[in-house]
mmCIF file of C-alpha atoms and ligand atoms in Angstrom:
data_model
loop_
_atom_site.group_PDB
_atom_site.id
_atom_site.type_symbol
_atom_site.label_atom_id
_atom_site.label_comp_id
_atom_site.label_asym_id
_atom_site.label_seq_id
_atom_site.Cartn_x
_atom_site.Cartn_y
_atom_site.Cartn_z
ATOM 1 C CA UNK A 1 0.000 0.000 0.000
ATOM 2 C CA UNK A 2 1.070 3.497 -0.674
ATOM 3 C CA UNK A 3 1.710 5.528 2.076
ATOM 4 C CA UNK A 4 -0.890 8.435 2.581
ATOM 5 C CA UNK A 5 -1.495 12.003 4.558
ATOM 6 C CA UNK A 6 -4.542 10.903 7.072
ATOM 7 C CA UNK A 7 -6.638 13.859 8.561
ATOM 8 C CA UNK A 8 -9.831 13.796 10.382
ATOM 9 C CA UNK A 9 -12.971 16.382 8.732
ATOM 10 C CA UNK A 10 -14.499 18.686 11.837
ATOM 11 C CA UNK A 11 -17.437 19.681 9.636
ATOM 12 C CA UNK A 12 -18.558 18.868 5.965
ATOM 13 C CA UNK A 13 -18.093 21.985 4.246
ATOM 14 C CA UNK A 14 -14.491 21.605 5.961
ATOM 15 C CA UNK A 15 -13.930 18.458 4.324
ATOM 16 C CA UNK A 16 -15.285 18.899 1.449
ATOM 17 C CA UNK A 17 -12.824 21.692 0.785
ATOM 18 C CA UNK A 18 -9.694 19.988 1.922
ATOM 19 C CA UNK A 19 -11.088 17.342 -0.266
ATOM 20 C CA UNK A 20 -10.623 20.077 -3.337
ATOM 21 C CA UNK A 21 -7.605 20.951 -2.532
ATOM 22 C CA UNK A 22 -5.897 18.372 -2.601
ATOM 23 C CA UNK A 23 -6.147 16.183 -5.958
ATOM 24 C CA UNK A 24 -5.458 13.080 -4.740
ATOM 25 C CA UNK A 25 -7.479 13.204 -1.695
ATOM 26 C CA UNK A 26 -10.041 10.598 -0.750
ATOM 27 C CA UNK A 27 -13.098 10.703 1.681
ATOM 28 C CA UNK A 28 -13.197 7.249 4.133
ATOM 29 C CA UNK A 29 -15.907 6.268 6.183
ATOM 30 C CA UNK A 30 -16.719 2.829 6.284
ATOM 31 C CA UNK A 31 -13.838 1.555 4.244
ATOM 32 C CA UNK A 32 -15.161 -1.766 2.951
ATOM 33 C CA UNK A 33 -14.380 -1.009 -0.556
ATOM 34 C CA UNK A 34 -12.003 1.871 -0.849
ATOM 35 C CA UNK A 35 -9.583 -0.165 1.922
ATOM 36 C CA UNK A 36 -9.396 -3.166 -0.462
ATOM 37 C CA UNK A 37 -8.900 -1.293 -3.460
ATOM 38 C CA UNK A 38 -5.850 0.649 -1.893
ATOM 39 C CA UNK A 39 -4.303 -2.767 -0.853
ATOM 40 C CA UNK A 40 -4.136 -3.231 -4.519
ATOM 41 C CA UNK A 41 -2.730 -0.150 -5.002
ATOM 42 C CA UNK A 42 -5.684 0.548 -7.716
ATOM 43 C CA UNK A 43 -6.979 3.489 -5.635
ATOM 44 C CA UNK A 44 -3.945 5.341 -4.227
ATOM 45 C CA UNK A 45 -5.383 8.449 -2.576
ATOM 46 C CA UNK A 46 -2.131 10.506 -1.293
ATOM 47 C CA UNK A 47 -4.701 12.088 1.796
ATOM 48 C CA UNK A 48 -7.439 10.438 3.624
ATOM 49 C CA UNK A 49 -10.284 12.760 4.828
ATOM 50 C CA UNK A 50 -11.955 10.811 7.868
ATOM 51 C CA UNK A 51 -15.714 11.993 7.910
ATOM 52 C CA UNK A 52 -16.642 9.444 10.368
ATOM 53 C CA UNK A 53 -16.881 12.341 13.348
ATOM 54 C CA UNK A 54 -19.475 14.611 10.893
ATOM 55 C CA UNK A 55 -22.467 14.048 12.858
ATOM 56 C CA UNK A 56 -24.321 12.681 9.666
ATOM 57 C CA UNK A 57 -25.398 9.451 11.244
ATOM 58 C CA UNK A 58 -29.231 9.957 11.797
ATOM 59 C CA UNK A 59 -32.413 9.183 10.336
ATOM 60 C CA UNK A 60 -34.768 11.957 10.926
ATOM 61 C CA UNK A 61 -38.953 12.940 9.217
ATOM 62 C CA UNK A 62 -38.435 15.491 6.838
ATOM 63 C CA UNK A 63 -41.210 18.244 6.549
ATOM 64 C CA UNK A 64 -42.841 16.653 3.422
ATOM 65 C CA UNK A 65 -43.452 13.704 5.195
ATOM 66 C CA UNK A 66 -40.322 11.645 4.086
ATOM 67 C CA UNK A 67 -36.945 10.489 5.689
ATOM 68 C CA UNK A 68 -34.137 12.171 5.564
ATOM 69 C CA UNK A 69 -30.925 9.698 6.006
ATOM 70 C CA UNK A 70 -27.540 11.253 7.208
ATOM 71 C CA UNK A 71 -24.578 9.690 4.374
ATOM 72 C CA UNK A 72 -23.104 8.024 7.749
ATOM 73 C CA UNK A 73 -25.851 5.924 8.429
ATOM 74 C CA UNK A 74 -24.818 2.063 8.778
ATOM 75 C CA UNK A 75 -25.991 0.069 6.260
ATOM 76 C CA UNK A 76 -27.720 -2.080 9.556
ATOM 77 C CA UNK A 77 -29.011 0.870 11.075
ATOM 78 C CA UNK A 78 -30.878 1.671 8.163
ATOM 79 C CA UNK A 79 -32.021 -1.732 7.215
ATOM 80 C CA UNK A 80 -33.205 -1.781 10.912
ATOM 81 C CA UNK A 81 -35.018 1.505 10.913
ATOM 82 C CA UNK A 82 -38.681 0.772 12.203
ATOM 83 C CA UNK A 83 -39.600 3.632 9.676
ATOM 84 C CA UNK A 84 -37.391 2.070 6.942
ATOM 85 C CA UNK A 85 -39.286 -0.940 7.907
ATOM 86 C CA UNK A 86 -42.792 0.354 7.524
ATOM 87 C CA UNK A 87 -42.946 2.661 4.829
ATOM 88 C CA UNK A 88 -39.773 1.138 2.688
ATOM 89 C CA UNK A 89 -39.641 -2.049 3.153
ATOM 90 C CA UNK A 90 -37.853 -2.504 -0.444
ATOM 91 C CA UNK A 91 -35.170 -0.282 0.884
ATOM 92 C CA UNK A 92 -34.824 -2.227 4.051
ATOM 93 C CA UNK A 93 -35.053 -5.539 1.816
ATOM 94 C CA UNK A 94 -32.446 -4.500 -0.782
ATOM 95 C CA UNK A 95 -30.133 -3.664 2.403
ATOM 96 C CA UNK A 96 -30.623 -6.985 3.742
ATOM 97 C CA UNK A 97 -29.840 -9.102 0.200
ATOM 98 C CA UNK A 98 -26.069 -6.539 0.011
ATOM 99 C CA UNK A 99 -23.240 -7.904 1.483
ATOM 100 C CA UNK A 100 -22.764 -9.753 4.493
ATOM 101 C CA UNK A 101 -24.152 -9.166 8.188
ATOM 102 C CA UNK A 102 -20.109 -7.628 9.451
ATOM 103 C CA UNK A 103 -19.745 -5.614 6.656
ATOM 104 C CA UNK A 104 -22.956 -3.843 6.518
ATOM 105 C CA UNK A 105 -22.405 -2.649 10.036
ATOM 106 C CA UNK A 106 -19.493 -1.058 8.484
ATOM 107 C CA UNK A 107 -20.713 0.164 5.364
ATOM 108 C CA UNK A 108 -22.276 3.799 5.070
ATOM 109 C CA UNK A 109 -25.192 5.097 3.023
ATOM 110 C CA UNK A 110 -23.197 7.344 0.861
ATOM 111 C CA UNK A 111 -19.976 4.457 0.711
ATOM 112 C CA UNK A 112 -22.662 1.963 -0.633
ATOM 113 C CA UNK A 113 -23.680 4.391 -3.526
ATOM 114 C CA UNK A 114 -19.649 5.377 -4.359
ATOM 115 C CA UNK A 115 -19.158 1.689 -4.256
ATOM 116 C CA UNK A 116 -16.895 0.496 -7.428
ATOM 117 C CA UNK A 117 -18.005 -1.864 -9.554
ATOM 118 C CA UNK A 118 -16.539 -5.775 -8.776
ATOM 119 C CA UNK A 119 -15.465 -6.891 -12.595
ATOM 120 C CA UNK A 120 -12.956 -8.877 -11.646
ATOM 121 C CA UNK A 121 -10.683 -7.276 -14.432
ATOM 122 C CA UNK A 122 -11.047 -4.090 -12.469
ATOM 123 C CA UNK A 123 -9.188 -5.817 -9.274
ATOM 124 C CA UNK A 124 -6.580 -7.707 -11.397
ATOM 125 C CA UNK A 125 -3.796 -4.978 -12.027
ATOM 126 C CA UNK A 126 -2.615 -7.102 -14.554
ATOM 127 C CA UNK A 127 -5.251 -6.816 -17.026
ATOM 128 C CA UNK A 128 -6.181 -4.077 -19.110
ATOM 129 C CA UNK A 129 -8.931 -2.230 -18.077
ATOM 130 C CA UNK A 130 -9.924 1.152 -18.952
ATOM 131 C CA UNK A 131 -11.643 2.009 -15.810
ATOM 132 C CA UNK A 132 -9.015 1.375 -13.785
ATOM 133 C CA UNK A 133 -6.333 2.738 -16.528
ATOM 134 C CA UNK A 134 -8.262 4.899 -18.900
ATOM 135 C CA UNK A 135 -7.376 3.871 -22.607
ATOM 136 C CA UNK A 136 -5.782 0.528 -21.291
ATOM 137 C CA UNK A 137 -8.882 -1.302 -22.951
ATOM 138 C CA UNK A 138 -11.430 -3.853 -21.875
ATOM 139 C CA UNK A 139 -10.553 -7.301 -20.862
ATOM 140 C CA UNK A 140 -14.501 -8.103 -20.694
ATOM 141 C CA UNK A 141 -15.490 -6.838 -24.237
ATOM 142 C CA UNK A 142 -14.317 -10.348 -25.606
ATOM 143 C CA UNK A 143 -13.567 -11.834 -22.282
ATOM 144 C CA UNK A 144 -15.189 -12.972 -19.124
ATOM 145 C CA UNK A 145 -18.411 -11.140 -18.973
ATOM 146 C CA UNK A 146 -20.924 -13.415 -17.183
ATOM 147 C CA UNK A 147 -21.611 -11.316 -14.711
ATOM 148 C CA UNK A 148 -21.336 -8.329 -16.698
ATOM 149 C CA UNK A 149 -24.084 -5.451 -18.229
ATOM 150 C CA UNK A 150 -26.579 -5.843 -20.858
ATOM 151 C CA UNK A 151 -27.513 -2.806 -21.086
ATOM 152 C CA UNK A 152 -26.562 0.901 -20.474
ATOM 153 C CA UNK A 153 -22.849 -0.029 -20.916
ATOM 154 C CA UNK A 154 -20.569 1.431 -23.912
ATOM 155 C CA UNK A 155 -17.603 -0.076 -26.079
ATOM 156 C CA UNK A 156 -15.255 1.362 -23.673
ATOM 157 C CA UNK A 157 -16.628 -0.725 -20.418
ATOM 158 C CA UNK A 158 -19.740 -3.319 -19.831
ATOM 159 C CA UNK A 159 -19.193 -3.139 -15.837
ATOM 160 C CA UNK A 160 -22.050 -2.937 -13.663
ATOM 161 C CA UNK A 161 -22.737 -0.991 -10.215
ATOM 162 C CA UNK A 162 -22.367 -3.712 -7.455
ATOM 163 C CA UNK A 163 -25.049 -1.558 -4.699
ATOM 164 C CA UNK A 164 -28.812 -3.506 -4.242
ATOM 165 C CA UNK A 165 -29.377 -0.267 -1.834
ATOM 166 C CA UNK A 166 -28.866 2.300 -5.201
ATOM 167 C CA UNK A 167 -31.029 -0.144 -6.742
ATOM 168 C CA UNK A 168 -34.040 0.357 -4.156
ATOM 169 C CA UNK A 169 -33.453 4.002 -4.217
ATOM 170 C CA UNK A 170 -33.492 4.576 -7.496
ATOM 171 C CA UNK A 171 -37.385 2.840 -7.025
ATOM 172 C CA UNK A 172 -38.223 4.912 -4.586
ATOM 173 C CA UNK A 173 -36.976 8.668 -6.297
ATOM 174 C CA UNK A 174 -34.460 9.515 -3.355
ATOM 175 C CA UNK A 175 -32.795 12.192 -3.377
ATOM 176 C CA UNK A 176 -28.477 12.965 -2.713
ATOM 177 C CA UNK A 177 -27.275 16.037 -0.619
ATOM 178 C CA UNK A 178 -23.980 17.538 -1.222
ATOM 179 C CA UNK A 179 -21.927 20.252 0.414
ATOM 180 C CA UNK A 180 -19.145 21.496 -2.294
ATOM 181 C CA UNK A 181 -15.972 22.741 -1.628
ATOM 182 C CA UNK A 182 -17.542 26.337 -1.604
ATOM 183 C CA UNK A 183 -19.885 25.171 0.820
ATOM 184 C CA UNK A 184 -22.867 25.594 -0.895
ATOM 185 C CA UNK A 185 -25.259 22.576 -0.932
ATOM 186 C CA UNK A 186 -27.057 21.077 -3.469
ATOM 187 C CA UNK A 187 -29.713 17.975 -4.170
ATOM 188 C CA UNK A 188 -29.162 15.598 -6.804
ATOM 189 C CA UNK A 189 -31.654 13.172 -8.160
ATOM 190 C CA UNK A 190 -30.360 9.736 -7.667
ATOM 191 C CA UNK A 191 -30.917 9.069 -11.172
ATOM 192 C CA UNK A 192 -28.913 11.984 -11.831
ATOM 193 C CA UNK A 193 -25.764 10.662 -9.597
ATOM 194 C CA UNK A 194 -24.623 7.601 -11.795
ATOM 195 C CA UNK A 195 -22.968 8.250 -15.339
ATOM 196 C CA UNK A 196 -22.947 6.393 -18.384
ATOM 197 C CA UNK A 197 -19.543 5.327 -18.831
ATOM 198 C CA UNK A 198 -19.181 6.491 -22.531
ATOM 199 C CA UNK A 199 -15.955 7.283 -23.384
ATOM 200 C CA UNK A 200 -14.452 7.783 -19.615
ATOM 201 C CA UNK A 201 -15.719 4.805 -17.728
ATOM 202 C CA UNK A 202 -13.392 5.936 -14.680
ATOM 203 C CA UNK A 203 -15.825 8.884 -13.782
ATOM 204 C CA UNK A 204 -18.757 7.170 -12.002
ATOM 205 C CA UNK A 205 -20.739 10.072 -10.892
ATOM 206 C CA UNK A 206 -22.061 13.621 -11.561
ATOM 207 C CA UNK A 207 -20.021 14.821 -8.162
ATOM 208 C CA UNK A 208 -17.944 17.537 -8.428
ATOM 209 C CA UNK A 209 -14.222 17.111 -6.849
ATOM 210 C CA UNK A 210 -14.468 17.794 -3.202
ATOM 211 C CA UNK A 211 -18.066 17.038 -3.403
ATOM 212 C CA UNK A 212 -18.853 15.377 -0.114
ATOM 213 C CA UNK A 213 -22.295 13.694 0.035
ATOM 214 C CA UNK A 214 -24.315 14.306 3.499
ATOM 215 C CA UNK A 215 -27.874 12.757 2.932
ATOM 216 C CA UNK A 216 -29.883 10.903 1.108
ATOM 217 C CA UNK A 217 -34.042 11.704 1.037
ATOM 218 C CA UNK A 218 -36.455 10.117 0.212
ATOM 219 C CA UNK A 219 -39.936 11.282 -0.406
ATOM 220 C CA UNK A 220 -43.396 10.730 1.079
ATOM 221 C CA UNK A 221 -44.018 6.372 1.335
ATOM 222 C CA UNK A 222 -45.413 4.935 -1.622
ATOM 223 C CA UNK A 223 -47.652 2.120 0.262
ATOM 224 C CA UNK A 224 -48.221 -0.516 -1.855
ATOM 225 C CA UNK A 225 -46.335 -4.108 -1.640
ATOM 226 C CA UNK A 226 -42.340 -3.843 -1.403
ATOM 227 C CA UNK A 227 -40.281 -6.497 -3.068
ATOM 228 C CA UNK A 228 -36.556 -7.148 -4.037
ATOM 229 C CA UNK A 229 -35.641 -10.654 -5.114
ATOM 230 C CA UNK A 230 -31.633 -11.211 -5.864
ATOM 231 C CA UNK A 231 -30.550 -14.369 -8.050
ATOM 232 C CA UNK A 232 -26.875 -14.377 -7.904
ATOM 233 C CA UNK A 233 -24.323 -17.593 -7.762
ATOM 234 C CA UNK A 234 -24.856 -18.152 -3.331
ATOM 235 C CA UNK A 235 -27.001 -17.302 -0.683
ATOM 236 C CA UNK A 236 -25.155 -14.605 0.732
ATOM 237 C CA UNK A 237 -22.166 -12.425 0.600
ATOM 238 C CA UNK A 238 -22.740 -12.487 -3.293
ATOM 239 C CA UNK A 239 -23.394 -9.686 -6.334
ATOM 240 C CA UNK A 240 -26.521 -9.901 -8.149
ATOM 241 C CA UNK A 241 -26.502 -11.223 -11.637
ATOM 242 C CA UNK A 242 -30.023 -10.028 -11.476
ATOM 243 C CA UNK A 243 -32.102 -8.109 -9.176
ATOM 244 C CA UNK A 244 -35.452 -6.773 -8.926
ATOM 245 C CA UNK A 245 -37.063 -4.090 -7.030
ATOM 246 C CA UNK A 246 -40.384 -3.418 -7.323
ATOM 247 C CA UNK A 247 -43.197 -1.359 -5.728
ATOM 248 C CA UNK A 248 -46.485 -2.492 -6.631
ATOM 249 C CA UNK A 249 -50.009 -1.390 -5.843
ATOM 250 C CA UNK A 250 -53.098 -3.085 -5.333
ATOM 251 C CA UNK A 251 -54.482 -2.069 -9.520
ATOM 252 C CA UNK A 252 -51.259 -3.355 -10.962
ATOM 253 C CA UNK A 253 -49.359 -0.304 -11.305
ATOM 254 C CA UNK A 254 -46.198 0.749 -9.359
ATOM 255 C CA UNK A 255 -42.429 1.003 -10.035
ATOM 256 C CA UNK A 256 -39.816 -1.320 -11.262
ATOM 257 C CA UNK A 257 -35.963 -1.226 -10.899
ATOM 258 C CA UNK A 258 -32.856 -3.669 -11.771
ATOM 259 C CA UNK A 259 -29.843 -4.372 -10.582
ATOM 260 C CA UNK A 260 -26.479 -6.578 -11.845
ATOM 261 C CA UNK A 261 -27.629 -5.944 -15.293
ATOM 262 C CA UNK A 262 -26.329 -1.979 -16.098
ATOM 263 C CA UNK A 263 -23.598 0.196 -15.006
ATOM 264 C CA UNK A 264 -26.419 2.012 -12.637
ATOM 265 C CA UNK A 265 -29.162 1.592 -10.777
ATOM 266 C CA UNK A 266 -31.375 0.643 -13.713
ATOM 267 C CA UNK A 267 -35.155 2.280 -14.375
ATOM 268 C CA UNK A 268 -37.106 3.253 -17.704
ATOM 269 C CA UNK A 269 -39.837 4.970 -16.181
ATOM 270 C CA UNK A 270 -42.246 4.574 -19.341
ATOM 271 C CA UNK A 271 -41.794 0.943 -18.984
ATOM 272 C CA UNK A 272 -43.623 1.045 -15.529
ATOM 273 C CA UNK A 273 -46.892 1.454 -17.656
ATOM 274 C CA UNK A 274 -46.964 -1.872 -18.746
ATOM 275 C CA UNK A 275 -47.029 -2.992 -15.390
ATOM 276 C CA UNK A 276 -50.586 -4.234 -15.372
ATOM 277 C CA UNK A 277 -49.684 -6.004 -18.562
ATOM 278 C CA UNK A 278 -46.880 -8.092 -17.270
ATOM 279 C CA UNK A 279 -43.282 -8.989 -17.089
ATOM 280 C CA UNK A 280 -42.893 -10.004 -20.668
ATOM 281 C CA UNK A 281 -44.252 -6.498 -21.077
ATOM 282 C CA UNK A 282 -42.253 -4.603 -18.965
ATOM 283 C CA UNK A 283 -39.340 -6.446 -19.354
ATOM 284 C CA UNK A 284 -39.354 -5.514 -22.972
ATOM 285 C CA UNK A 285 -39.522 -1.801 -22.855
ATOM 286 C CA UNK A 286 -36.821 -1.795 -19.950
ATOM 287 C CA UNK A 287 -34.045 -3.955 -22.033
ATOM 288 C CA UNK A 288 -34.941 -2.683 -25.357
ATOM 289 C CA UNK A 289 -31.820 -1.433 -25.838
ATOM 290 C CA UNK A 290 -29.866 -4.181 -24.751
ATOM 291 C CA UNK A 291 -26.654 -5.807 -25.775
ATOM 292 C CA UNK A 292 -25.802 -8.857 -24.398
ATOM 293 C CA UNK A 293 -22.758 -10.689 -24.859
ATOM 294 C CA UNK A 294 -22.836 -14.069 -25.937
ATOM 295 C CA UNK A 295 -21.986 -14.984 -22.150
ATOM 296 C CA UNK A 296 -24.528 -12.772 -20.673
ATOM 297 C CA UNK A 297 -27.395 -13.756 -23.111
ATOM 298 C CA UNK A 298 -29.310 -15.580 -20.270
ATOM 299 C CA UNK A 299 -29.790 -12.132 -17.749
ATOM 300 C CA UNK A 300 -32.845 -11.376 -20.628
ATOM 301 C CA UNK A 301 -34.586 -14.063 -19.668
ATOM 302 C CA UNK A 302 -33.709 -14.348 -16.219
ATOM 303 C CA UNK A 303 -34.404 -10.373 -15.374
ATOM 304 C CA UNK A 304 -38.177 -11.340 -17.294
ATOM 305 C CA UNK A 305 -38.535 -14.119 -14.745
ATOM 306 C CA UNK A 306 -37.290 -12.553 -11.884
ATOM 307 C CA UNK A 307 -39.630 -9.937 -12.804
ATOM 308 C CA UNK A 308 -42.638 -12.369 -13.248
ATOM 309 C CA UNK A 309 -41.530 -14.265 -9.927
ATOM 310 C CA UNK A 310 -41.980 -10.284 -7.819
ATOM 311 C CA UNK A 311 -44.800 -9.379 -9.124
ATOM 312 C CA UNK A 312 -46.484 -12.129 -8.476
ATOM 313 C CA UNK A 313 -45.309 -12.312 -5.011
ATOM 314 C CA UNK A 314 -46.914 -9.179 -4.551
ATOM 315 C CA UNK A 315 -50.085 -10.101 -6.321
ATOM 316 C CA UNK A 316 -50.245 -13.112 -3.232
HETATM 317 FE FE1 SF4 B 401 -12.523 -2.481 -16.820
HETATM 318 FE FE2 SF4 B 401 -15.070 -1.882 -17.265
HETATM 319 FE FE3 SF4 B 401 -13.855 -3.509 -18.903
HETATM 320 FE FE4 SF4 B 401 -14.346 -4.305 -16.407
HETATM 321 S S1 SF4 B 401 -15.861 -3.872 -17.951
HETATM 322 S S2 SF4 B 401 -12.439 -4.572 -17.599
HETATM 323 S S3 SF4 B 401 -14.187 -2.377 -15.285
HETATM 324 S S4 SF4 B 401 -13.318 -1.356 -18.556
#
C-alpha cells in the first residue's frame, strides 16, 4: 500500500474543501471497498479525509413527510429503521440481500452508492482495463463477462454498479445532498448521480471534486407491496446477476428497478406502464436497448422471470 497524509474532517463543508484541494485526496468512512482497493494499489489516494466524526449518522422525518438519512448511516441501522421498515420495506429488503451481516455494520449510506463496480478485471492490475487505466482497454469486451451489463454499458466498459441499496433508491426517487468545496449545498436526483460510462468509464458520478455527500431523502411512502428478489451464484455475501425491485399497488401499477444488469441503478420509467400487462411487457420496454454478450445472453430471460416471480409475489 502506498503511504498516505490521514486527517480527520471537523465539519462537511471543511472536508469537502480539503477534499478540493488536494487532488489526490479521498473521503473514508466505512472503508469496505475503498480499503481493499488501496491494498491493490488501484486506488492510491495521497490524503485520507476521515468523515466518520461529521455528525451525519441519523435518520430523521423530513417536513414533506419523508426520511431524511444522514450519508453516515450504517448500512444495519438503516435496514433496521422501524420507519425504513414500515414505509420502505424494499429499501430495508435491498439492504438486507447486500453484502454480508459484518460488513454492513461497516458500510455507510453514501460508501454503498460510491461503491466500485466488482469486474474482476477491475481488481486484477494485470489486465487491461480502462476504468481502472483509462485507454488501457477492456478485458470483458471479448472476455469474461458473465456477470457483466446488458444494457446501459458502452464499447469502452460493460461493468455494472455492485449496490442492491442504489437499486431500491433509485425505485423509490431519493434524493443525494452535497456540500461542495464552496460550501454551498445542493440535491441531486439519484438518477442523476450515476454516469454512463461512454468514453471515460473511470468517472462514475455527476459529483464535483471535493463534493462530499451528506444525505440521502427520500420522499413521502409509496404504500403498496415492497419487493426485491436477488438471483446471484450463493445465498449470501454475493453480487446480483439479477435483481429486482419493485413497488407495486393493489391495480397493478407501481415502479420497477434492476440491478447486476447496467452500469447504474437501472429504471425506464415509461416501462412502468406496462405494469398491469406483465413482465414479458415490462421487461421488454426496460431492455430494449440491450446488448448482451454471448456470455450474458441468459440475464434477458432471467431479469423477465425474476420480474414475473416479484410481481407475483406481490399479487399473493
Ligand atoms: Fe474495466 Fe469496465 Fe472492462 Fe471491467 S468492464 S475490464 S471495469 S473497462
Amino acid at each position: 500500500m502506498k503511504t498516505f497524509a490521514y486527517e480527520r474532517a471537523r465539519s462537511p463543508a471543511e472536508a469537502a474543501a480539503a477534499a478540493a484541494k488536494s487532488p489526490g485526496a479521498k473521503f473514508i468512512a466505512g472503508g469496505t471497498n475503498l480499503l481493499d482497493l488501496m491494498k491493490l494499489e488501484i486506488e492510491t489516494p495521497n490524503r485520507l479525509i476521515d468523515v466518520n466524526g461529521l455528525a451525519l449518522d441519523r435518520i430523521e422525518p423530513t417536513p414533506e413527510g419523508g426520511l431524511r438519512i444522514g450519508a453516515l448511516v450504517r448500512n444495519t441501522d438503516l435496514a433496521a429503521d422501524p420507519r425504513v421498515r414500515r414505509d420502505y420495506g424494499l429499501l430495508s429488503r435491498g439492504l438486507l440481500a447486500g453484502a454480508s451481516g459484518q460488513l454492513r455494520n461497516k458500510a455507510t449510506t453514501a460508501g454503498n452508492l460510491l461503491q466500485r463496480t466488482r469486474c474482476a478485471y477491475f481488481y486484477d492490475t494485470n489486465q487491461p482495463c480502462n476504468k481502472r487505466q483509462p485507454g488501457s482497454g477492456c478485458s470483458a469486451i471479448g472476455g469474461f463477462s458473465r456477470q457483466h451489463a446488458v444494457v446501459g454499458a458502452s464499447p469502452s466498459c460493460i461493468a455494472t454498479h455492485p449496490s442492491d441499496m442504489a437499486v431500491a433508491m433509485r425505485a423509490l426517487d431519493a434524493v443525494v445532498e452535497t456540500v461542495q468545496p464552496d460550501g454551498r449545498t445542493r440535491s441531486i436526483p439519484i438518477a442523476e448521480l450515476h454516469r454512463s460510462p461512454g468514453d471515460t468509464p473511470q468517472v462514475e458520478t455527476t459529483l464535483a471534486r471535493g463534493e462530499l455527500i451528506t444525505a440521502v431523502t427520500l420522499p413521502r411512502p409509496l404504500g403498496g407491496v415492497h419487493v426485491y428478489r436477488k438471483v446471484r451464484d450463493r445465498a449470501s455475501y454475493a453480487f446480483a446477476l439479477v435483481s429486482v425491485g419493485a413497488v407495486v399497488q393493489r391495480d397493478g401499477t407501481g415502479r420497477v428497478a434492476l440491478g447486476g444488469v447496467a452500469p447504474k441503478p437501472w429504471r425506464v420509467e415509461a416501462a412502468e406502464a406496462e405494469m398491469p400487462r406483465g413482465a414479458k411487457a415490462v421487461t421488454a420496454r426496460l431492455l430494449a436497448d440491450a446488448k448482451p454478450t454471448d456470455e450474458n445472453q441468459f440475464k434477458l430471460t432471467l431479469v423477465e422471470r425474476t420480474l414475473a416471480g416479484v410481481l407475483a409475489q406481490a399479487k399473493a
